[in-house]
C-alpha positions as a Markdown table, in Angstrom:
| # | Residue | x | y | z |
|---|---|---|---|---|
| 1 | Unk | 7.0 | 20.9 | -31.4 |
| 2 | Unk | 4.8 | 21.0 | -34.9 |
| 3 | Unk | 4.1 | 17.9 | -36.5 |
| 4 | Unk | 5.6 | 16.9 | -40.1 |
| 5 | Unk | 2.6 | 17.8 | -42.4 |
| 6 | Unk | -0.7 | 19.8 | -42.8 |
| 7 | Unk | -1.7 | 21.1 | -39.3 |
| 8 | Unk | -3.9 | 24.1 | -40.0 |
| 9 | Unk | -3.5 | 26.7 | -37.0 |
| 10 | Unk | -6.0 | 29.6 | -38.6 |
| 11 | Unk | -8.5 | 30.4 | -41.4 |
| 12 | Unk | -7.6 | 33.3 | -43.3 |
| 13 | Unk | -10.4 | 34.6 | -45.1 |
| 14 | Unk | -9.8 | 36.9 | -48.7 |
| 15 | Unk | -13.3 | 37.9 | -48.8 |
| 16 | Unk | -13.0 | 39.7 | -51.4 |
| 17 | Unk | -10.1 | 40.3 | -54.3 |
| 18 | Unk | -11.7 | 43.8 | -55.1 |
| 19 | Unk | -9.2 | 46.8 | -54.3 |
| 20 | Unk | -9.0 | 50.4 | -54.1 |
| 21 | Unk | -5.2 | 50.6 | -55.3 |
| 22 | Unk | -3.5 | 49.2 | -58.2 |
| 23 | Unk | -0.2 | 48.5 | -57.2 |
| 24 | Unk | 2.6 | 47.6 | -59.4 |
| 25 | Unk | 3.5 | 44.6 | -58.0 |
| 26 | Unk | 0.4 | 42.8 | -57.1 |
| 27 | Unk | -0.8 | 40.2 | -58.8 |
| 28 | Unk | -3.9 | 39.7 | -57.6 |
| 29 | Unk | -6.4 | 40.0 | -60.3 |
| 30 | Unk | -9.8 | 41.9 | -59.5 |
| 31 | Unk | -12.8 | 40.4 | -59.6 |
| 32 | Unk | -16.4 | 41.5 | -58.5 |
| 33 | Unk | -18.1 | 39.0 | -55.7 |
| 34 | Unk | -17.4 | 38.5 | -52.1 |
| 35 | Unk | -17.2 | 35.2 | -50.2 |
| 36 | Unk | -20.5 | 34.5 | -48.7 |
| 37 | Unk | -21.5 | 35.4 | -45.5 |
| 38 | Unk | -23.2 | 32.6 | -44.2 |
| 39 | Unk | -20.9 | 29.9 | -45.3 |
| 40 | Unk | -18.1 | 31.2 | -44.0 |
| 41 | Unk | -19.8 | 31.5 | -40.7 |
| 42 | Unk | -20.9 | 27.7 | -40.7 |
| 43 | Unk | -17.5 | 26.7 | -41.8 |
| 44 | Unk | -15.7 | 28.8 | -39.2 |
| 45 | Unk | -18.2 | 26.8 | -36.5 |
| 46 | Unk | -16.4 | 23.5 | -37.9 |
| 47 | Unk | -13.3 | 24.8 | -37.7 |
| 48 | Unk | -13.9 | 25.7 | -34.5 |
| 49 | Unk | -14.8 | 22.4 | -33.1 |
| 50 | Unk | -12.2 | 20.6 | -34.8 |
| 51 | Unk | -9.4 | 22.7 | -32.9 |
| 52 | Unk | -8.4 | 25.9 | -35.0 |
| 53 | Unk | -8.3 | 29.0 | -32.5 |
| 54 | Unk | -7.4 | 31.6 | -34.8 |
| 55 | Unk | -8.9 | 33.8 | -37.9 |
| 56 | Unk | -7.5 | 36.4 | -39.9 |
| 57 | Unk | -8.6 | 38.7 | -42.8 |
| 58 | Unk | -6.5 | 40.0 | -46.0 |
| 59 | Unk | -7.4 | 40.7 | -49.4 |
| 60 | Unk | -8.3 | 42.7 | -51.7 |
| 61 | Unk | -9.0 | 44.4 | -49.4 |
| 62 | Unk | -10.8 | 43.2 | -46.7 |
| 63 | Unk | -12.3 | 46.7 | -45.5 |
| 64 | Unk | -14.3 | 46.9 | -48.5 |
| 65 | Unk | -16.2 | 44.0 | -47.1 |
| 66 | Unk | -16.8 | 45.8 | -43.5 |
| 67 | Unk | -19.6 | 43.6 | -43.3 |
| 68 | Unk | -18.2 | 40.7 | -43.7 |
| 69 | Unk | -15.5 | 41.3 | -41.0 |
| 70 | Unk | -18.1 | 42.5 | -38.7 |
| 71 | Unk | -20.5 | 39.0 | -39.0 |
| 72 | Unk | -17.4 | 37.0 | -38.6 |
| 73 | Unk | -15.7 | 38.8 | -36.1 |
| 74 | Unk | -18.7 | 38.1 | -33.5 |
| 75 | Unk | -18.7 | 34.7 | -34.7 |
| 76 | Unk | -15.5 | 34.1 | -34.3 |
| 77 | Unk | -15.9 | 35.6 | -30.5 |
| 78 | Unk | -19.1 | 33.7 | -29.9 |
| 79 | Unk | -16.8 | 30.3 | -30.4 |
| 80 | Unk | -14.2 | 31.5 | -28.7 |
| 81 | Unk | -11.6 | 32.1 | -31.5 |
| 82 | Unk | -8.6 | 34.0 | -31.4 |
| 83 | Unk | -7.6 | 36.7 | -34.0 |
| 84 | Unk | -4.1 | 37.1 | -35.8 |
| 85 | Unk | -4.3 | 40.2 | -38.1 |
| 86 | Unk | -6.3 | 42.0 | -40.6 |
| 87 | Unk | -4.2 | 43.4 | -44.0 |
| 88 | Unk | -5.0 | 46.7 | -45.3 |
| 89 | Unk | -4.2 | 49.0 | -47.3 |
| 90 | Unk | -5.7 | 51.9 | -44.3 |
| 91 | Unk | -6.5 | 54.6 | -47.4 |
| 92 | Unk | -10.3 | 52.6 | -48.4 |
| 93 | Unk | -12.5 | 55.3 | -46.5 |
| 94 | Unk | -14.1 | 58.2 | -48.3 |
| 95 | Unk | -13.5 | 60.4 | -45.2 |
| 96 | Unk | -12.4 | 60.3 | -41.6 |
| 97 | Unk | -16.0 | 60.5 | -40.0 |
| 98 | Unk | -16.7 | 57.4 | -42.4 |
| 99 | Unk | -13.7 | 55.8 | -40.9 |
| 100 | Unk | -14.7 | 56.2 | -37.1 |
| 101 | Unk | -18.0 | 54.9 | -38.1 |
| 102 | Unk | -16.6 | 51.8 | -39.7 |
| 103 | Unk | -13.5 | 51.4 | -37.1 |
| 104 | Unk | -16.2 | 51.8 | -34.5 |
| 105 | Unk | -18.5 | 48.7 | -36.1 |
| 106 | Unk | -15.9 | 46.7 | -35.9 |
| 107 | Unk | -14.7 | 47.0 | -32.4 |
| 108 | Unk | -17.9 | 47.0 | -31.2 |
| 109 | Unk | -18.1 | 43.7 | -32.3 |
| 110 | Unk | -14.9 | 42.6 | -30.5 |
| 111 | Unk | -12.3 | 42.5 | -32.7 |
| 112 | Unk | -8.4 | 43.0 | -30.8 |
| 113 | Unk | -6.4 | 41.6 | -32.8 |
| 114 | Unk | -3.8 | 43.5 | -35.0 |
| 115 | Unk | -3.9 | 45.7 | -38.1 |
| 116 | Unk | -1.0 | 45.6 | -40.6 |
| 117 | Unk | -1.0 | 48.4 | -43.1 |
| 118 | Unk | 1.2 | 47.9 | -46.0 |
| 119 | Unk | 3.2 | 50.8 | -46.6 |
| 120 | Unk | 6.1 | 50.7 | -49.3 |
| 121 | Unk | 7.3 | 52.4 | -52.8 |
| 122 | Unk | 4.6 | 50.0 | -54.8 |
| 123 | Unk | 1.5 | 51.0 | -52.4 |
| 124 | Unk | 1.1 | 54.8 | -53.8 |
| 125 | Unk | -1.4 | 55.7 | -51.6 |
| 126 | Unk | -1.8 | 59.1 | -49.8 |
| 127 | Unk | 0.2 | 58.4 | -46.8 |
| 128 | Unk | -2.1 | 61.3 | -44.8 |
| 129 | Unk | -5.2 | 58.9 | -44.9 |
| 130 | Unk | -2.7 | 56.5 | -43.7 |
| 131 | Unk | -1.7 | 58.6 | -40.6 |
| 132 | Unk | -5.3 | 59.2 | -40.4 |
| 133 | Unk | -5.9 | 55.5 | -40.1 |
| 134 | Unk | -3.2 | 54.5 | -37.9 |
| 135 | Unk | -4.4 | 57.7 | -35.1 |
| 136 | Unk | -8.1 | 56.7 | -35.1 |
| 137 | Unk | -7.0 | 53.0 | -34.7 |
| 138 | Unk | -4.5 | 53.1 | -31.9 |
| 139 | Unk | -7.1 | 56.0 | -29.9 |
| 140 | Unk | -9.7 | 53.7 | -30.4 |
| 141 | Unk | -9.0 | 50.6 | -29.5 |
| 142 | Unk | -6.3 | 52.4 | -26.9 |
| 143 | Unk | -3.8 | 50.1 | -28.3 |
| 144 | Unk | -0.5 | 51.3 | -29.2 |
| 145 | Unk | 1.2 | 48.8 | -30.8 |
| 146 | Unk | -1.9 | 47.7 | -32.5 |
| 147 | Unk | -1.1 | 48.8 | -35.9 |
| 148 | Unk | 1.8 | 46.7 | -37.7 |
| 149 | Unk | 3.7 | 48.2 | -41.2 |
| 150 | Unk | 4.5 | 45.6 | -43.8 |
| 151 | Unk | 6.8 | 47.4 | -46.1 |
| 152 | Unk | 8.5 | 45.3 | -49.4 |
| 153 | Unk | 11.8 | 45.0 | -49.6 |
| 154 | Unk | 14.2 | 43.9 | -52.3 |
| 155 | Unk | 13.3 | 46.9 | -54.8 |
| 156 | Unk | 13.2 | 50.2 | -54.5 |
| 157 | Unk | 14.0 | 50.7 | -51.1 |
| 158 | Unk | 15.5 | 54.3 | -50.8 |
| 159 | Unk | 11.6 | 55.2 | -52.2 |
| 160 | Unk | 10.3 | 53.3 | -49.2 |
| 161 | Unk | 12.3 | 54.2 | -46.7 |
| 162 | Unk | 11.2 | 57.8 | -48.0 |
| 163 | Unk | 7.5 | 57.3 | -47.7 |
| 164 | Unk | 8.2 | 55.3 | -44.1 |
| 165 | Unk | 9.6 | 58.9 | -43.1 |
| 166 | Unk | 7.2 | 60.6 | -44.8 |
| 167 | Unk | 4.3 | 58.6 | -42.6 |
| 168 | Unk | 6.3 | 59.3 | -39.5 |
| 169 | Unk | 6.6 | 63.1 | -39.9 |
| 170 | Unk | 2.9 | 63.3 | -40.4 |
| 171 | Unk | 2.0 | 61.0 | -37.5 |
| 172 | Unk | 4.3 | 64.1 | -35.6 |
| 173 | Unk | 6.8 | 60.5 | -34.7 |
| 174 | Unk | 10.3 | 59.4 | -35.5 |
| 175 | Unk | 11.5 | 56.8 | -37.4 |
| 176 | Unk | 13.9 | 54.3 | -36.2 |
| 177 | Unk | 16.4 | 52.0 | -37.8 |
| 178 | Unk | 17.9 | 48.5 | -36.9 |
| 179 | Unk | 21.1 | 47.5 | -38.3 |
| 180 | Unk | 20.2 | 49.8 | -40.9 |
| 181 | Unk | 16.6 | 49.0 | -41.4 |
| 182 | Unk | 13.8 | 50.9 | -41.0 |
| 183 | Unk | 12.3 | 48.8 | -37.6 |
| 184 | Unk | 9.9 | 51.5 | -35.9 |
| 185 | Unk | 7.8 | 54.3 | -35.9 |
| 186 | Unk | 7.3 | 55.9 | -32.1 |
| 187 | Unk | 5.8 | 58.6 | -30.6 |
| 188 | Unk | 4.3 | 59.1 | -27.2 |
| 189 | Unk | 0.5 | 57.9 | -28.5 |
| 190 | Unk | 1.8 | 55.5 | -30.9 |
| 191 | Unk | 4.7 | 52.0 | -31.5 |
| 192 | Unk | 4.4 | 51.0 | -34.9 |
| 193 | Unk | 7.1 | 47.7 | -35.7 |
| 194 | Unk | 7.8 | 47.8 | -39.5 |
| 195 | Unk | 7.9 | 43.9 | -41.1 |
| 196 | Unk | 10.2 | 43.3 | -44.2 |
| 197 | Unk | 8.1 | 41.2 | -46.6 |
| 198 | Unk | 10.3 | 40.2 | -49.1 |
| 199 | Unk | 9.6 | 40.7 | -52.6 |
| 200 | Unk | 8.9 | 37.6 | -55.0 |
| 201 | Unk | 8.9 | 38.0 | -58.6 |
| 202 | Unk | 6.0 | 36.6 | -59.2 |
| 203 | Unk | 3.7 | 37.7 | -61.8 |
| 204 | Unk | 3.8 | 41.1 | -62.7 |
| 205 | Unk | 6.8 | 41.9 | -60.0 |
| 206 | Unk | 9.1 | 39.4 | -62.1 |
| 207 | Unk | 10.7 | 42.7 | -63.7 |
| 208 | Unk | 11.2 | 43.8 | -60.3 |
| 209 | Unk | 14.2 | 41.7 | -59.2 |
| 210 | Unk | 15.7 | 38.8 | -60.5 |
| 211 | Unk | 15.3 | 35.8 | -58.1 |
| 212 | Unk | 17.6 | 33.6 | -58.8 |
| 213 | Unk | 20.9 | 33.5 | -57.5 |
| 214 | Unk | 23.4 | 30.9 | -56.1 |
| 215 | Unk | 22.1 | 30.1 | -53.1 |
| 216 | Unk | 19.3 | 27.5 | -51.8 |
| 217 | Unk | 16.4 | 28.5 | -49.5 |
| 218 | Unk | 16.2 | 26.6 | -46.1 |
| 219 | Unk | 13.2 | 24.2 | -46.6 |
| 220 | Unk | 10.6 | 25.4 | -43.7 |
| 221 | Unk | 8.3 | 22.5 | -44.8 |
| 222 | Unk | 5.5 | 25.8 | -44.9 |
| 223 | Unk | 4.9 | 25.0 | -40.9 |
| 224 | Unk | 5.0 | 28.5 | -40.5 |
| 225 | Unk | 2.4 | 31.1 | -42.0 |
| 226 | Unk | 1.6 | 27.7 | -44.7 |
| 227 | Unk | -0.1 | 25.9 | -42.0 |
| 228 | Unk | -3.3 | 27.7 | -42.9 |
| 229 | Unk | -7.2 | 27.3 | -44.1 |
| 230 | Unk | -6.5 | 30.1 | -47.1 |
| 231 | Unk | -10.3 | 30.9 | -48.0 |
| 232 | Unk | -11.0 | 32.4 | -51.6 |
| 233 | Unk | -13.9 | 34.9 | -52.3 |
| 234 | Unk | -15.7 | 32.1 | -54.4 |
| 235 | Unk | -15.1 | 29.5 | -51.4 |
| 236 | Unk | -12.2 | 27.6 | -52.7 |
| 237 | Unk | -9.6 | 26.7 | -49.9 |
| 238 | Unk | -5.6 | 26.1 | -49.7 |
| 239 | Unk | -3.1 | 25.6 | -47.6 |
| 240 | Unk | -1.3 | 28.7 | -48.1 |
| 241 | Unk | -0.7 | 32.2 | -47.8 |
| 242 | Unk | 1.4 | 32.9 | -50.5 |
| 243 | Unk | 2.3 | 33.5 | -53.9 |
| 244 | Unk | 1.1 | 30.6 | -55.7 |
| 245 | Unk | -2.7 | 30.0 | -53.3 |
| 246 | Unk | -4.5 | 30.7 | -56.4 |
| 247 | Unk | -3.0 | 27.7 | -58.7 |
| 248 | Unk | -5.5 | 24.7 | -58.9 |
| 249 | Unk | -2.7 | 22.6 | -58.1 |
| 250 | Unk | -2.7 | 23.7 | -54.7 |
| 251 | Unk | -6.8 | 23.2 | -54.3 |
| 252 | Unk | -7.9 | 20.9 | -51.5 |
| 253 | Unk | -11.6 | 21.8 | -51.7 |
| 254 | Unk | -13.8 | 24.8 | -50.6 |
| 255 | Unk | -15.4 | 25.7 | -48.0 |
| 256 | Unk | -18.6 | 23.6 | -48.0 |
| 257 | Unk | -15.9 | 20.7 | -47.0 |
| 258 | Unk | -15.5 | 19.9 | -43.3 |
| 259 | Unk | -11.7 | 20.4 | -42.0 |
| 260 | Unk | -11.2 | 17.2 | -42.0 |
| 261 | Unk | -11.9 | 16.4 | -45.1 |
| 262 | Unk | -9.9 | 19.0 | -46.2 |
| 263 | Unk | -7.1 | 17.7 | -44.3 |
| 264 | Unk | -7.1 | 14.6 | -45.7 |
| 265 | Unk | -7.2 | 16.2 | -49.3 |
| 266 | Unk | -3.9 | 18.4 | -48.5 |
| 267 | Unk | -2.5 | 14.9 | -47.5 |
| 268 | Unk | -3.2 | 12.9 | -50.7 |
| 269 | Unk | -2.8 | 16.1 | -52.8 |
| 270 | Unk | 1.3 | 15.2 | -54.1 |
| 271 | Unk | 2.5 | 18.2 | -54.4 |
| 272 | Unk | 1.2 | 19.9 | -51.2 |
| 273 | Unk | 1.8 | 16.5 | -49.2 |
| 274 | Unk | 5.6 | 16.8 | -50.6 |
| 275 | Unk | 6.0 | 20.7 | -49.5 |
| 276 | Unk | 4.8 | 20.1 | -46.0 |
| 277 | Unk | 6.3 | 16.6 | -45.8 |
| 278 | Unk | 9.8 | 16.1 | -47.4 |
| 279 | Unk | 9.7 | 19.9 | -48.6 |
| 280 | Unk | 10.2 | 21.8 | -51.6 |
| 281 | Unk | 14.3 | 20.6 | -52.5 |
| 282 | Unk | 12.7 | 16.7 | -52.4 |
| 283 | Unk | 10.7 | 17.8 | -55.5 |
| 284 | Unk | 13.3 | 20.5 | -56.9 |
| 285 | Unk | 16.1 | 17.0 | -56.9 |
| 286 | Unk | 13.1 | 15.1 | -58.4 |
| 287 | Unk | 12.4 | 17.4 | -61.3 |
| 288 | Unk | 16.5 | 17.5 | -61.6 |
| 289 | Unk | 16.7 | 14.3 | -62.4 |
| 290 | Unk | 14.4 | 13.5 | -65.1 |
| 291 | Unk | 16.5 | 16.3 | -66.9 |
| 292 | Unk | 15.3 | 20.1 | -66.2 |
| 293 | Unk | 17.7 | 22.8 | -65.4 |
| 294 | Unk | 16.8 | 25.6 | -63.2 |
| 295 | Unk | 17.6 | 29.3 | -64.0 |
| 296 | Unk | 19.9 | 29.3 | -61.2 |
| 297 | Unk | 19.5 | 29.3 | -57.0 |
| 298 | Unk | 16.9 | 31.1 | -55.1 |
| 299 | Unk | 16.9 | 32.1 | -51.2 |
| 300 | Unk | 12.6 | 32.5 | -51.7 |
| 301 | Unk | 11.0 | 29.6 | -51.1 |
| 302 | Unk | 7.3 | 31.2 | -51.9 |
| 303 | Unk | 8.8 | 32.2 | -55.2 |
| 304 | Unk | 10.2 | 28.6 | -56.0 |
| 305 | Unk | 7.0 | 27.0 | -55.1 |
| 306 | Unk | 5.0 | 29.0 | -57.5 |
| 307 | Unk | 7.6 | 28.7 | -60.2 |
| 308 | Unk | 7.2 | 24.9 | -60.1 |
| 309 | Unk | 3.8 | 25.6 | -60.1 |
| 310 | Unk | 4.2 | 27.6 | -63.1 |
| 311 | Unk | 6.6 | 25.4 | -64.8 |
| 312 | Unk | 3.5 | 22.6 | -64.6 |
| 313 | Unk | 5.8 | 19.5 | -64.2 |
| 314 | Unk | 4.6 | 18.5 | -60.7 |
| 315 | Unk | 1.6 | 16.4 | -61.1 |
């Protein structure tokens, strides 16, 4: 059973927030620099020995930075670290022979865990790379199930489910629904699960969909995919995963910090002590009472959290 509060479980490195696509709903502004080799490498060591078993990569995108994934990855298996996934967009090679060369770096130095490609209507991207991505991977790492689809939902979802078909009649595989949903993509060589990311209009995806409603999220205290080290190209750390990990508010240091100190500043930090501790209604009641009015109800919790980040009155 989790602890109340800021237990970090992994370090998620963003080594870089450079990009091949430019995706309508991202907000995720490029910029050139990528997170430094060496520190991350002597801060995954003290994550290490204070407990956290698990690393992950995402972006940007994190291929761009194949060195980067390469260093860590060893170091990561030199102190015994589990991996959880790396996020990509599987189009950033130039060709397929440059793909296997780069695929093959990085299993060579160790790497198993997964690979979740984002495929949707807002990643236009040429979905034959993608097949091309997804074969190489499963052949050489003889993993199956290795590659995961994250695919947004909550707009324009006919236009995915038509580029999810798309991918699955040129991986020569079918596509399968649950309760309606697209779930899988199977063929003899390959099981690809498909995870709904809901959408959040955030940024430039508020035109998207309109988040507010008349229902309340369930407060999850962010003790799920929250309960992170969330590492920044330029070193700065937070304790999310999010939509709202690049607000100073949610700052508790970089990583030149040792975990614990970090811990210690998500615990005296008032609004991420409040999310992870009496959760996000405690504040949403608070703000109530010294006279602001919502727009309405929202079922997103990521969304509400960087809307009251947005909204600046949490301090």
């Amino acid at each position: 059973m989790k602890k109340d509060g800021f237990y970090p479980q992994e370090i998620l490195f963003s080594p870089t927030l450079e990009c091949n696509l430019n995706c309508p709903h991202c907000d995720i502004q490029k910029q050139p620099g990528t997170l430094d080799i060496k520190s991350a490498i002597a801060f995954l060591r003290r994550c290490a020995r204070s407990g956290i078993e698990r690393v992950g990569f995402t972006g940007g995108e994190p291929f761009l930075t194949l060195d980067f994934l390469v260093a860590v990855t060893r170091e990561a298996l030199h102190n015994n670290m589990l991996f959880g996934r790396i996020t990509t967009n599987g189009v950033w090679f130039k060709n397929k022979s440059l793909l296997i060369k780069a695929l093959k770096r990085l299993y060579a130095a160790g790497y198993d865990g997964d690979i979740m490609v984002s495929v949707d209507a807002f990643h236009a991207q040429d979905l034959r790379k993608v097949a091309t991505f997804i074969r190489v991977v499963s052949a050489l790492w003889s993993r199956p199930q290795m590659v995961t689809i994250a695919a947004v939902r909550g707009a324009r979802e006919a236009d995915t489910l038509a580029r999810l078909k798309r991918l699955a009649f040129f991986l020569r595989a079918r596509l399968y629904n649950v309760n309606g949903r697209p779930a899988l993509i199977k063929n003899k060589d390959i099981f690809i699960r498909i995870a709904a990311i809901d959408l959040s209009s955030v940024g430039k995806a508020v035109c998207l969909k309109n988040p507010w409603g008349s229902k309340w999220f369930k407060d999850d205290f962010c003790k799920g995919p929250g309960n992170i080290f969330f590492v920044m190209p330029d070193g700065k750390v937070a304790p999310c995963c999010g939509y709202a990990n690049d607000h100073n508010e949610l700052a508790i240091g970089t990583i030149k910090d040792s975990p614990k100190i970090l811990i210690r500043n998500a615990r005296t930090n008032r609004f991420v002590a409040a999310v992870f501790t009496s959760g996000l209604h405690a504040i949403r009641k608070k703000l109530e009472n010294s006279g602001i009015k919502f727009p309405g109800k929202t079922t997103d919790h990521c969304f509400f959290c960087r809307y009251l980040l947005d909204l600046g009155q949490y301090r």
